[in-house]
PDB file of C-alpha atoms in Angstrom:
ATOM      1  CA  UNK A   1     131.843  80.790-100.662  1.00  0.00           C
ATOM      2  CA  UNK A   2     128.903  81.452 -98.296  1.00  0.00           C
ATOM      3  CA  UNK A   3     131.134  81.289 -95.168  1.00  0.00           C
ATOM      4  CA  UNK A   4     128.725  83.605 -93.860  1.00  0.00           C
ATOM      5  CA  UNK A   5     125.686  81.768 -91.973  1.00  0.00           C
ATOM      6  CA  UNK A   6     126.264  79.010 -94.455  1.00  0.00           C
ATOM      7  CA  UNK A   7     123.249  77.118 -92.890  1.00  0.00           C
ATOM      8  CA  UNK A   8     120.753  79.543 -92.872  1.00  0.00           C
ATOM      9  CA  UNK A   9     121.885  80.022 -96.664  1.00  0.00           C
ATOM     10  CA  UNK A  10     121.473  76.316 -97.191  1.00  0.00           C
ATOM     11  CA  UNK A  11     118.147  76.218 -95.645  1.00  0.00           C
ATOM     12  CA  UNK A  12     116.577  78.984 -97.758  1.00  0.00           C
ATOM     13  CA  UNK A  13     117.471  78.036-100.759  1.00  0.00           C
ATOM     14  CA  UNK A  14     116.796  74.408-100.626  1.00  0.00           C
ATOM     15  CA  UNK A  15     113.227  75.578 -98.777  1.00  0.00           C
ATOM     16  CA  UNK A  16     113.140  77.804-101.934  1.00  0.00           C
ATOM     17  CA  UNK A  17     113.343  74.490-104.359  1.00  0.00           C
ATOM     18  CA  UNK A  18     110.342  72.505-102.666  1.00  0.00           C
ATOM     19  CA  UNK A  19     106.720  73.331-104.177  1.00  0.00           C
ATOM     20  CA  UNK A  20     103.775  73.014-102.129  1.00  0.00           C
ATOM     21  CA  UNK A  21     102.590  69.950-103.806  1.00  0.00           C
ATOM     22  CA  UNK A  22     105.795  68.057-103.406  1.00  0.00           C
ATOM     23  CA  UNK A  23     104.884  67.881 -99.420  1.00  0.00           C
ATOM     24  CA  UNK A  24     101.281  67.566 -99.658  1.00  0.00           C
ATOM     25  CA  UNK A  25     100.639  71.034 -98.816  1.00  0.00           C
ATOM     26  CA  UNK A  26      97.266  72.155-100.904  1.00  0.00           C
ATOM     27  CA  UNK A  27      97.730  75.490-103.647  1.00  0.00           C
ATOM     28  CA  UNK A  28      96.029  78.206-101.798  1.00  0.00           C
ATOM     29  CA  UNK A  29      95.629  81.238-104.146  1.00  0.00           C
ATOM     30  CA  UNK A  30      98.648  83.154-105.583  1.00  0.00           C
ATOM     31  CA  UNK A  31     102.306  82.583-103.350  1.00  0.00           C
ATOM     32  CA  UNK A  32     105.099  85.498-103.241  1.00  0.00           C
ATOM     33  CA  UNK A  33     107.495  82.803-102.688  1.00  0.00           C
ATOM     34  CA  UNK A  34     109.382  80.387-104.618  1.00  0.00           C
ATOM     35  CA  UNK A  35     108.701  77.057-102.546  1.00  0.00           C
ATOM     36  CA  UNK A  36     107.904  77.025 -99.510  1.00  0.00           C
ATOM     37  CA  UNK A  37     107.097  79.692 -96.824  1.00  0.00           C
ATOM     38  CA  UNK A  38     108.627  79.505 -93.347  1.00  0.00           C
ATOM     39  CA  UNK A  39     106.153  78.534 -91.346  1.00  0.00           C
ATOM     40  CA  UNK A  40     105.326  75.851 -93.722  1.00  0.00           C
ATOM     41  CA  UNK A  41     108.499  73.883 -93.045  1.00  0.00           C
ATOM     42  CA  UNK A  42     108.692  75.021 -89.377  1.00  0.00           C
ATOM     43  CA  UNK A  43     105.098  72.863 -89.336  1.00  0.00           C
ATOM     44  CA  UNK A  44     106.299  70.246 -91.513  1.00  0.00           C
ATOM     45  CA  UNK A  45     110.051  70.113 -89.405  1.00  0.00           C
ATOM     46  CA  UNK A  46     107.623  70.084 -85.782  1.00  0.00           C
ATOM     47  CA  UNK A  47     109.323  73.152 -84.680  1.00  0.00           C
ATOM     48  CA  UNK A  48     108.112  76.735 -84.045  1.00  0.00           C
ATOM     49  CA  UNK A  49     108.416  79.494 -86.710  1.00  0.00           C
ATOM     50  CA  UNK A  50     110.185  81.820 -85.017  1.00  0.00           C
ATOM     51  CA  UNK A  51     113.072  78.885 -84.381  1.00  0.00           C
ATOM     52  CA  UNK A  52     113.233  78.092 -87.814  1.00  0.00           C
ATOM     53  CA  UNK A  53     113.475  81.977 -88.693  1.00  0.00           C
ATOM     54  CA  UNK A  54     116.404  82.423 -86.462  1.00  0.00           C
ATOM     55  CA  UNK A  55     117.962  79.485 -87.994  1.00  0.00           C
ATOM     56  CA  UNK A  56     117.542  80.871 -91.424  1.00  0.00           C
ATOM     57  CA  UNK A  57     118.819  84.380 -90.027  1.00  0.00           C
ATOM     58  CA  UNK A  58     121.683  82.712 -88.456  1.00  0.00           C
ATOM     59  CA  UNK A  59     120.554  83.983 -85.110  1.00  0.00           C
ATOM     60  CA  UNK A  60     120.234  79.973 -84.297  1.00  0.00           C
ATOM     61  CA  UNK A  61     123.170  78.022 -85.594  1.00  0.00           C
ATOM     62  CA  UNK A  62     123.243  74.791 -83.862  1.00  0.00           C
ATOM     63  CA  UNK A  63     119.946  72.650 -84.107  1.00  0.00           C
ATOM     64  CA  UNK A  64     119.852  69.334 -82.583  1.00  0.00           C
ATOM     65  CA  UNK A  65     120.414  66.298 -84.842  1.00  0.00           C
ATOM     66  CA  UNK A  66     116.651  65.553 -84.159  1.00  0.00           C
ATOM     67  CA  UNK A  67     115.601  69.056 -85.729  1.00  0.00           C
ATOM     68  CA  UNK A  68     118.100  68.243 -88.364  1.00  0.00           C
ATOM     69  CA  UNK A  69     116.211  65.123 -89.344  1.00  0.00           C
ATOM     70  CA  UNK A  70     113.295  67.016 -89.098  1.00  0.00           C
ATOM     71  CA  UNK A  71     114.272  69.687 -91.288  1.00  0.00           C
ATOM     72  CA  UNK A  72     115.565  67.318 -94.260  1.00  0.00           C
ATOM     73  CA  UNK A  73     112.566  65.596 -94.184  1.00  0.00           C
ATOM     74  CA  UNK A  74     110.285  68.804 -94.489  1.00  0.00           C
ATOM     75  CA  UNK A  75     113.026  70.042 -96.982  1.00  0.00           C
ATOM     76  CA  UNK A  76     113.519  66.028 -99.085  1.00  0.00           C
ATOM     77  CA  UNK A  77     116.684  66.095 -98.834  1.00  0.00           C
ATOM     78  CA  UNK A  78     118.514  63.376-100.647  1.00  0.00           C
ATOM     79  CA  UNK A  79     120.815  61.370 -98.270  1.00  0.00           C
ATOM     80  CA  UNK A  80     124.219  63.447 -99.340  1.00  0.00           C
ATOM     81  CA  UNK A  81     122.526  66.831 -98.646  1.00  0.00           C
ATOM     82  CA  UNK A  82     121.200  65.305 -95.251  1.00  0.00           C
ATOM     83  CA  UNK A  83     124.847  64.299 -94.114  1.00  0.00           C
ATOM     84  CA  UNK A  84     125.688  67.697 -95.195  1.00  0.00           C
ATOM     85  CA  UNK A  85     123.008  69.480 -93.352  1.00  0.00           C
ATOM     86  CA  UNK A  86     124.424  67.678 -90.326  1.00  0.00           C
ATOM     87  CA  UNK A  87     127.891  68.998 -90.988  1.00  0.00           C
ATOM     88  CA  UNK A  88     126.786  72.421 -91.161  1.00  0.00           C
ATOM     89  CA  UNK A  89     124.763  72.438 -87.623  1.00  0.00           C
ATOM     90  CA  UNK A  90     127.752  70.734 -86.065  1.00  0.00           C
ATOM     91  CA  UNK A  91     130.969  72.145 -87.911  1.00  0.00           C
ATOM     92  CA  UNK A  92     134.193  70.702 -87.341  1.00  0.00           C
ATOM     93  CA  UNK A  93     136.670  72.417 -84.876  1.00  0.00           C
ATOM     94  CA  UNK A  94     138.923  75.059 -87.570  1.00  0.00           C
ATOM     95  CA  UNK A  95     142.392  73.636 -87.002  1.00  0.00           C
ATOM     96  CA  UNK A  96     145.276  75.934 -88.729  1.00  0.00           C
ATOM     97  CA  UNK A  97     145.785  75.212 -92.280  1.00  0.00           C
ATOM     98  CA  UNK A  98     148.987  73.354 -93.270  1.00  0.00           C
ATOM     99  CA  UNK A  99     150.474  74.963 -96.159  1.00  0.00           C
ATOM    100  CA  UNK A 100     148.941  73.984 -99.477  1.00  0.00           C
ATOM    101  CA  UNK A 101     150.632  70.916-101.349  1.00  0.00           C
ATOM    102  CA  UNK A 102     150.684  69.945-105.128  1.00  0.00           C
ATOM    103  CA  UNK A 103     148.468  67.135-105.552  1.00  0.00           C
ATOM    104  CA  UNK A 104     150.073  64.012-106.119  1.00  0.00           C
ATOM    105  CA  UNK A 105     148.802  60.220-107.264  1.00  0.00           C
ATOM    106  CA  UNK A 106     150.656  57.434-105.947  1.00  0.00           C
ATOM    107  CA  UNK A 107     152.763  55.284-107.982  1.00  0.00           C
ATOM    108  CA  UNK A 108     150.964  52.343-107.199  1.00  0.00           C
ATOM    109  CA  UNK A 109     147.845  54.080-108.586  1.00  0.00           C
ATOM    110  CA  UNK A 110     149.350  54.821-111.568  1.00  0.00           C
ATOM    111  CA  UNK A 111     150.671  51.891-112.244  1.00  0.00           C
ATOM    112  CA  UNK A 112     147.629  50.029-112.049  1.00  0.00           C
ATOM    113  CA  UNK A 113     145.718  52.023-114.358  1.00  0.00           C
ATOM    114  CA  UNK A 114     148.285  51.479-116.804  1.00  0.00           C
ATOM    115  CA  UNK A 115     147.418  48.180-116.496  1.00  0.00           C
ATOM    116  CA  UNK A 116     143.829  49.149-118.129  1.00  0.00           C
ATOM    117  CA  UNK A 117     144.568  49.552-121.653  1.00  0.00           C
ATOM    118  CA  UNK A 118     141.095  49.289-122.497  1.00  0.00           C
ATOM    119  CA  UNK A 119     139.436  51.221-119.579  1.00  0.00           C
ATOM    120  CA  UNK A 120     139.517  55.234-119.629  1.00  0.00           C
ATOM    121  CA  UNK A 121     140.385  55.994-116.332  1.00  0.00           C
ATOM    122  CA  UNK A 122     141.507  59.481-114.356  1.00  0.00           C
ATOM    123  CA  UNK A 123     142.197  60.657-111.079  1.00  0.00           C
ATOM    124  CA  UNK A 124     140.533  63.700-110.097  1.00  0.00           C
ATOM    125  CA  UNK A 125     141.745  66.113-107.391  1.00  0.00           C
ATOM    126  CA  UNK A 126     139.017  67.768-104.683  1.00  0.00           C
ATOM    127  CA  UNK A 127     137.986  70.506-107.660  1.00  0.00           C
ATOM    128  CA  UNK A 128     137.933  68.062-110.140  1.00  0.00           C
ATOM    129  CA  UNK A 129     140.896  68.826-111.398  1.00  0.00           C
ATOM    130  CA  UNK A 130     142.474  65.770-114.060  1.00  0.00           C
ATOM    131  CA  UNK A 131     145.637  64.800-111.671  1.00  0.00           C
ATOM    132  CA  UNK A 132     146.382  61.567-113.786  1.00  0.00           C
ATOM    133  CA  UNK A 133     144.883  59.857-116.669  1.00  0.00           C
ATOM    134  CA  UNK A 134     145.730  56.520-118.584  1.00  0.00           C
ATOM    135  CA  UNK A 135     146.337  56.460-122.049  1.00  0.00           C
ATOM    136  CA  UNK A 136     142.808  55.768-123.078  1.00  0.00           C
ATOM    137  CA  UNK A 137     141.105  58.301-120.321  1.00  0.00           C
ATOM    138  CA  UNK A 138     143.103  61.191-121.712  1.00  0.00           C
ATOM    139  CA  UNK A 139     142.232  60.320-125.218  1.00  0.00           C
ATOM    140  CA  UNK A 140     138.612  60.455-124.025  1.00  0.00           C
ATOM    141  CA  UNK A 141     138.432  63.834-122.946  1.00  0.00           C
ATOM    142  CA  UNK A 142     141.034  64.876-125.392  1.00  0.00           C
ATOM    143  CA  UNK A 143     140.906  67.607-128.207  1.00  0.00           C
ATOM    144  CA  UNK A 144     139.542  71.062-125.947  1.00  0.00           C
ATOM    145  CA  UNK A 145     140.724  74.308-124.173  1.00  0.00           C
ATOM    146  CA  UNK A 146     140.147  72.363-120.662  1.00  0.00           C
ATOM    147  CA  UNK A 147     140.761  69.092-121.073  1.00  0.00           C
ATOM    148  CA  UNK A 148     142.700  68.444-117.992  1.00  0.00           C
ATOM    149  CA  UNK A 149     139.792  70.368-115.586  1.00  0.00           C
ATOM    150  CA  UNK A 150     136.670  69.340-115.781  1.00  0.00           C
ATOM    151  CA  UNK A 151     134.891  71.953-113.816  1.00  0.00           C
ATOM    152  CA  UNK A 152     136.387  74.464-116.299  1.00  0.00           C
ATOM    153  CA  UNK A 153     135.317  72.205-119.251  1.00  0.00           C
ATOM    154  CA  UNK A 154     131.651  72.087-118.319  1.00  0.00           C
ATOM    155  CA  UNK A 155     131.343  76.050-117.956  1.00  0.00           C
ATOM    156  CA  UNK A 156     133.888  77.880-119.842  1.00  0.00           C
ATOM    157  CA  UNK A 157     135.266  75.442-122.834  1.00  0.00           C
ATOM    158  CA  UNK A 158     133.426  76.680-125.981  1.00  0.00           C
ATOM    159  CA  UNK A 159     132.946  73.056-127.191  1.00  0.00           C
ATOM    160  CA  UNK A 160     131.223  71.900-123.949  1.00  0.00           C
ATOM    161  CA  UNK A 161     127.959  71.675-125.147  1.00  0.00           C
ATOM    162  CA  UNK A 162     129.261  69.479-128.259  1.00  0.00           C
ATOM    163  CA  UNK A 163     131.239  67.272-126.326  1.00  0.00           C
ATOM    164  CA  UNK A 164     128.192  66.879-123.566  1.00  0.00           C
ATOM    165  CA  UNK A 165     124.858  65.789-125.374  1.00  0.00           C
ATOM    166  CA  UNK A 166     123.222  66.036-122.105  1.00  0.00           C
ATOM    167  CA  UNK A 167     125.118  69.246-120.769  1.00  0.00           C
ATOM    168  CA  UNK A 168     122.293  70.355-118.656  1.00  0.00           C
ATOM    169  CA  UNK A 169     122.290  67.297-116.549  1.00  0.00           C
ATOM    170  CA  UNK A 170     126.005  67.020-116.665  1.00  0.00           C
ATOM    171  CA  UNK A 171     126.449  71.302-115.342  1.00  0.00           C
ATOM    172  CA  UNK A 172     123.307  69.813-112.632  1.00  0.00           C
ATOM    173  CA  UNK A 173     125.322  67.494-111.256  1.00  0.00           C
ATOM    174  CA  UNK A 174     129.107  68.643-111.744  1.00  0.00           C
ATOM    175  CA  UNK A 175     127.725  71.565-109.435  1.00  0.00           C
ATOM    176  CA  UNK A 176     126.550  69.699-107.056  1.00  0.00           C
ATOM    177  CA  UNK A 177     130.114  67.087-107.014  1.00  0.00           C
ATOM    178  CA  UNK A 178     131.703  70.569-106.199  1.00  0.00           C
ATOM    179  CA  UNK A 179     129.563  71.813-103.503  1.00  0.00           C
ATOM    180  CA  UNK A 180     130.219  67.660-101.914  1.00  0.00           C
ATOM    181  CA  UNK A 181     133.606  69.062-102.255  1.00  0.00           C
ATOM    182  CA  UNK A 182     132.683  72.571-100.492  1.00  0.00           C
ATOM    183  CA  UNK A 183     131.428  70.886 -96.899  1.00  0.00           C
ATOM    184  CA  UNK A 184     134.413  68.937 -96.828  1.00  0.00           C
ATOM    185  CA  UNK A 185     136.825  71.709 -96.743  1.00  0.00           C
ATOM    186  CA  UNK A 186     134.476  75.322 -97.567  1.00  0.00           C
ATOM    187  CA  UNK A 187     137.819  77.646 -96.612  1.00  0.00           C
ATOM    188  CA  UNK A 188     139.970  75.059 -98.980  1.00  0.00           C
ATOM    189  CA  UNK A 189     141.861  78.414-101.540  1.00  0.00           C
ATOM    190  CA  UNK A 190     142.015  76.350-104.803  1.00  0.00           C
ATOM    191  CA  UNK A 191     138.025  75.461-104.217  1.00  0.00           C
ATOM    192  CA  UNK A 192     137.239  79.392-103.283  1.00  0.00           C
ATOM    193  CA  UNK A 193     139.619  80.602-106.809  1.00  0.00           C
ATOM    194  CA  UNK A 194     137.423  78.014-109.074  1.00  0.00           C
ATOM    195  CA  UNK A 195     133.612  78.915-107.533  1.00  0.00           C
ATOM    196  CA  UNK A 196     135.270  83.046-107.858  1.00  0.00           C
ATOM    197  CA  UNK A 197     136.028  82.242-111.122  1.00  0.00           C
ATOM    198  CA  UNK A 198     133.292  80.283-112.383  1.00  0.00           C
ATOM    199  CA  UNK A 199     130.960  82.629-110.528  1.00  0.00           C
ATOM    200  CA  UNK A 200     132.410  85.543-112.825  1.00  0.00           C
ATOM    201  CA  UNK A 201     132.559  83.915-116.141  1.00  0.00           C
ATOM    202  CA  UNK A 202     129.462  81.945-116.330  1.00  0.00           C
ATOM    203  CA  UNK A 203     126.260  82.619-115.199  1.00  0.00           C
ATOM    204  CA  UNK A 204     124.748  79.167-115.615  1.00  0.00           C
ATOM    205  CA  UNK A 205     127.499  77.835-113.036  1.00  0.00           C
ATOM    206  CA  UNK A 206     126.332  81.196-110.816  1.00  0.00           C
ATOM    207  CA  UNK A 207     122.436  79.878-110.976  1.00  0.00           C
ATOM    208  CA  UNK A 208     123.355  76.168-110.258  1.00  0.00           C
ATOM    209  CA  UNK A 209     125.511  77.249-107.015  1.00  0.00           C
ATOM    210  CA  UNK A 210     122.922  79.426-105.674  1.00  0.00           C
ATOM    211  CA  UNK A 211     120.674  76.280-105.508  1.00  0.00           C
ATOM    212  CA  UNK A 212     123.255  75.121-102.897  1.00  0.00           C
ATOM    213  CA  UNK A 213     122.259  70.818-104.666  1.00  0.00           C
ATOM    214  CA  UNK A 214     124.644  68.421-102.814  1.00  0.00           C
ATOM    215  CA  UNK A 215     125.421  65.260-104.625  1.00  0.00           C
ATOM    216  CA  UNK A 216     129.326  63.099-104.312  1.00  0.00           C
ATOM    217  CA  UNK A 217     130.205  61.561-107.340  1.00  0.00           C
ATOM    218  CA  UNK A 218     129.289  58.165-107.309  1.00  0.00           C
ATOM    219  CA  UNK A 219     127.834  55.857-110.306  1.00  0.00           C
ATOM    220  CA  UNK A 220     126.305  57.710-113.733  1.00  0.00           C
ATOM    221  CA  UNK A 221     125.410  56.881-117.589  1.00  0.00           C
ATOM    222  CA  UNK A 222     126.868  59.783-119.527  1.00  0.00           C
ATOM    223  CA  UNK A 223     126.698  60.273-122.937  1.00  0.00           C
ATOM    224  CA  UNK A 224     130.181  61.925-124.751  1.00  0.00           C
ATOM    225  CA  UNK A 225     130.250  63.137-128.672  1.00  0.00           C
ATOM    226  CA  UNK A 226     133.705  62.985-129.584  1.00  0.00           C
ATOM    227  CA  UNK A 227     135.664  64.582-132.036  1.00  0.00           C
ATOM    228  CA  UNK A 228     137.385  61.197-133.204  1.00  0.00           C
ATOM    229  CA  UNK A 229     134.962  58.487-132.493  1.00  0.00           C
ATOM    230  CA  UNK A 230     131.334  60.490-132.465  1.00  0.00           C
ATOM    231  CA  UNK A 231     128.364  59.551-129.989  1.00  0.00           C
ATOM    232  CA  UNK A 232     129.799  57.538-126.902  1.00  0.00           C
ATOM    233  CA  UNK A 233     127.680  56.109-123.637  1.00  0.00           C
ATOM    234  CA  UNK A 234     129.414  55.154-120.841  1.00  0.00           C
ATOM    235  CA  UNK A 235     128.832  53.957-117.158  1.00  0.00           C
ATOM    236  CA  UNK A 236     131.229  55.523-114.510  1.00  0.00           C
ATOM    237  CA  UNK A 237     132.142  54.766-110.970  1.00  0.00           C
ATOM    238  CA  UNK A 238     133.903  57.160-108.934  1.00  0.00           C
ATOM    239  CA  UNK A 239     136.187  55.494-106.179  1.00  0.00           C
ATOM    240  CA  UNK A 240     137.472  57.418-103.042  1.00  0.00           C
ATOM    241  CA  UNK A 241     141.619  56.939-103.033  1.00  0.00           C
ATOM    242  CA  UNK A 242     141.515  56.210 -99.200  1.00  0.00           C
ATOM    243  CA  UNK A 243     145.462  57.194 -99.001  1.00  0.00           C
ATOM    244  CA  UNK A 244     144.677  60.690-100.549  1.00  0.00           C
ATOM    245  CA  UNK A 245     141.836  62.205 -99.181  1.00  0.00           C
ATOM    246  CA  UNK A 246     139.486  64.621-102.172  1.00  0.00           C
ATOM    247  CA  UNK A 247     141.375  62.282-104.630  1.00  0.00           C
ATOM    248  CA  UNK A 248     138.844  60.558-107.183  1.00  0.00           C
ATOM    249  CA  UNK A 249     139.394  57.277-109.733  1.00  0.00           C
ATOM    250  CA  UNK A 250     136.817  57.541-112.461  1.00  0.00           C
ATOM    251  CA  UNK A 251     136.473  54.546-114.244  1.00  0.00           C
ATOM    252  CA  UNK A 252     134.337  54.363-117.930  1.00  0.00           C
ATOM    253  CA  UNK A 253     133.156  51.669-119.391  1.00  0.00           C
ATOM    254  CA  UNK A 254     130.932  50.820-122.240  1.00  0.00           C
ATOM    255  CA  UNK A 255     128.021  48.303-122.379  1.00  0.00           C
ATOM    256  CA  UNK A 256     130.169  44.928-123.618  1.00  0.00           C
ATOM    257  CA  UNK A 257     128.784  44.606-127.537  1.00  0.00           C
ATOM    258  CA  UNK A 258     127.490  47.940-127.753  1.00  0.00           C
ATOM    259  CA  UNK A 259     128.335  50.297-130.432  1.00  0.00           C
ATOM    260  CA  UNK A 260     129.983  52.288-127.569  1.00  0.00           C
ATOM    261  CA  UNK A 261     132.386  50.025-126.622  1.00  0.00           C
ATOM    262  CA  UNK A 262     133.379  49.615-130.647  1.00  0.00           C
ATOM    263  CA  UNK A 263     133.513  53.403-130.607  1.00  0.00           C
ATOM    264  CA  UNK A 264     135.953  52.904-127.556  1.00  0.00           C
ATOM    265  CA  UNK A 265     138.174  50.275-129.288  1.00  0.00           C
ATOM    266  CA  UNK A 266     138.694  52.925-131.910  1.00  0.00           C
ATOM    267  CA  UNK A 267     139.640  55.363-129.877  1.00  0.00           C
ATOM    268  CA  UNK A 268     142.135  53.082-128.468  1.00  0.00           C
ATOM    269  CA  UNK A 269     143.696  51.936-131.524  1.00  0.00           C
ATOM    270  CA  UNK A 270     143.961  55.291-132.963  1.00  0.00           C
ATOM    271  CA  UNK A 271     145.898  56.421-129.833  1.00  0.00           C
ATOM    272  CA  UNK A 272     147.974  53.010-129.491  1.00  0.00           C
ATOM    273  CA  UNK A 273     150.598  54.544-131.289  1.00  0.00           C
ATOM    274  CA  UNK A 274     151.056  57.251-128.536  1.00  0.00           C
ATOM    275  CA  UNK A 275     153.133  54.784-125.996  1.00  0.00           C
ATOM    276  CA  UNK A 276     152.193  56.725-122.865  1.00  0.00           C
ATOM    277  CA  UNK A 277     152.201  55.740-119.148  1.00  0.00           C
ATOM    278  CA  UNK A 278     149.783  56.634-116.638  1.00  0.00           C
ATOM    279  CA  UNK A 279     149.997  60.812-117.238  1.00  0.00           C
ATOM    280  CA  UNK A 280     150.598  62.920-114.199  1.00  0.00           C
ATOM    281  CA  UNK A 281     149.696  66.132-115.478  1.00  0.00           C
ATOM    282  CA  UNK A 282     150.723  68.014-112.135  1.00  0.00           C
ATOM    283  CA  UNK A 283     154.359  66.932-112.660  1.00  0.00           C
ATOM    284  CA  UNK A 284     154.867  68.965-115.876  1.00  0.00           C
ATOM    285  CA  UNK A 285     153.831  72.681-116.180  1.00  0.00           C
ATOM    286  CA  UNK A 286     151.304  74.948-114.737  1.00  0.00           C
ATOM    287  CA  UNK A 287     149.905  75.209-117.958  1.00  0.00           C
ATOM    288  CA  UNK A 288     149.593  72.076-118.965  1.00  0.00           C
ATOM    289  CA  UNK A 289     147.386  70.961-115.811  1.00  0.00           C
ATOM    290  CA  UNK A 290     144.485  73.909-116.578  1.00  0.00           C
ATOM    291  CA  UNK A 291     144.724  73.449-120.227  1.00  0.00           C
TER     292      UNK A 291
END
């Protein structure tokens, strides 16, 4: 989990992402490193090399927020890996762990997205875990070994790539949701089991971590094949639950008059017979919340 000089790691291997000509900085016969050298973003960031090696080295831990600045823009950070940046040179206090607690959605919350017959919706916990689902969100993700975990779906389910036209983009960015996940809480033991995991059974998810991307789940187009209804697009938007912090509502929707959103009205009515409320997956068995 990188707990170990976790900015200098951040720093290198976002420095190693930037080529020359992204920052203006003129080929100059063969490099030995991927991206940028050191001194190039210690010029670029206004501060001297040897700083910027001891930051990387973790001799330095703590640069000003002005450095910080500095640094993203030598490094082009997008805004969520700035804020992050800034969380790593000024780290919370550690305050003792309270002991871990099942994951629980509020009745209200469920409640209201059974009120959404015709909306897929979930609630996803801090590892992206499916905590709850209406009727018509667990119908859309439906039919696989790891339905109910989308982190595990993405890397390890065998049908991944089938279910995900654009499955590069999607690993991209589900890597980078989790690592949003990682500054929040880096020492969190569910998060460390899943990147252990992950890191061990697929090497794709290893390569995408080690890139150290930073991106929260917001608003996306993604396209889903499914097993029922074939080719699906849908626009998401990812809501914070403000009275459970890490929790997630995703809702989909299709473009109104689209072939997607007839695709979507056949899922529903082949899974209106299944009268189901608002599923709380973490309320029935271990099992049945990895499957």
């Amino acid at each position: 989990m990188d707990s170990e000089n976790p900015l200098g790691r951040f720093l290198r291997a976002r420095r190693e992402r930037v080529r020359p000509e992204d920052v203006d900085i003129p080929p100059a016969g063969r490099r030995r490193v991927a991206g940028l050298r050191r001194e190039e973003v210690a010029l670029l960031a206004g501060v001297s090399t040897d700083y910027y090696i001891r930051l990387e080295q973790g001799r330095e831990r703590h640069p000003s927020a002005q450095v910080v600045e500095a640094l993203a823009r030598a490094l082009v950070l997008e805004e969520d890996a700035v804020a992050h940046l800034h969380r790593l040179a000024r780290p919370a206090p550690r305050r003792r762990r309270p002991a871990a607690r099942r994951e629980r959605v509020s009745p209200t919350l469920l409640r209201m997205m059974e009120g959404w017959p015709r909306t897929p919706a979930v609630v996803l916990g801090r590892c992206l875990t499916v905590l709850a689902h209406n009727t018509l969100g667990g119908a859309l993700f439906d039919g696989h070994t790891h339905s109910r975990d989308l982190m595990r779906l993405v890397f390890l389910d065998p049908d991944a790539r089938e279910f995900y036209p654009d499955w590069d983009r999607v690993a991209v960015n589900t890597v980078a949701g989790l690592r949003a996940a990682a500054g929040i809480d880096a020492e969190d033991p569910e998060l460390i089991a899943v990147v252990g995991e992950l890191s061990l059974k697929s090497e794709t998810f290893r390569r995408l971590w080690a890139r150290h991307d930073i991106r929260q789940k917001t608003h996306e187009t993604k396209r889903f094949r499914h097993r029922l209804v074939g080719e699906l697009t849908l626009e998401y938007e990812a809501l914070t639950v403000n009275g459970a912090p890490g929790q997630q509502l995703v809702v989909y929707q299709a473009e109104p008059g689209s072939p997607s959103e007839q695709a979507l009205a056949l899922l529903g009515s082949l899974t209106a017979d299944v009268v189901e409320a608002p599923h709380d997956p973490m309320s029935t068995t271990k099992k049945d919340s990895s499957a």
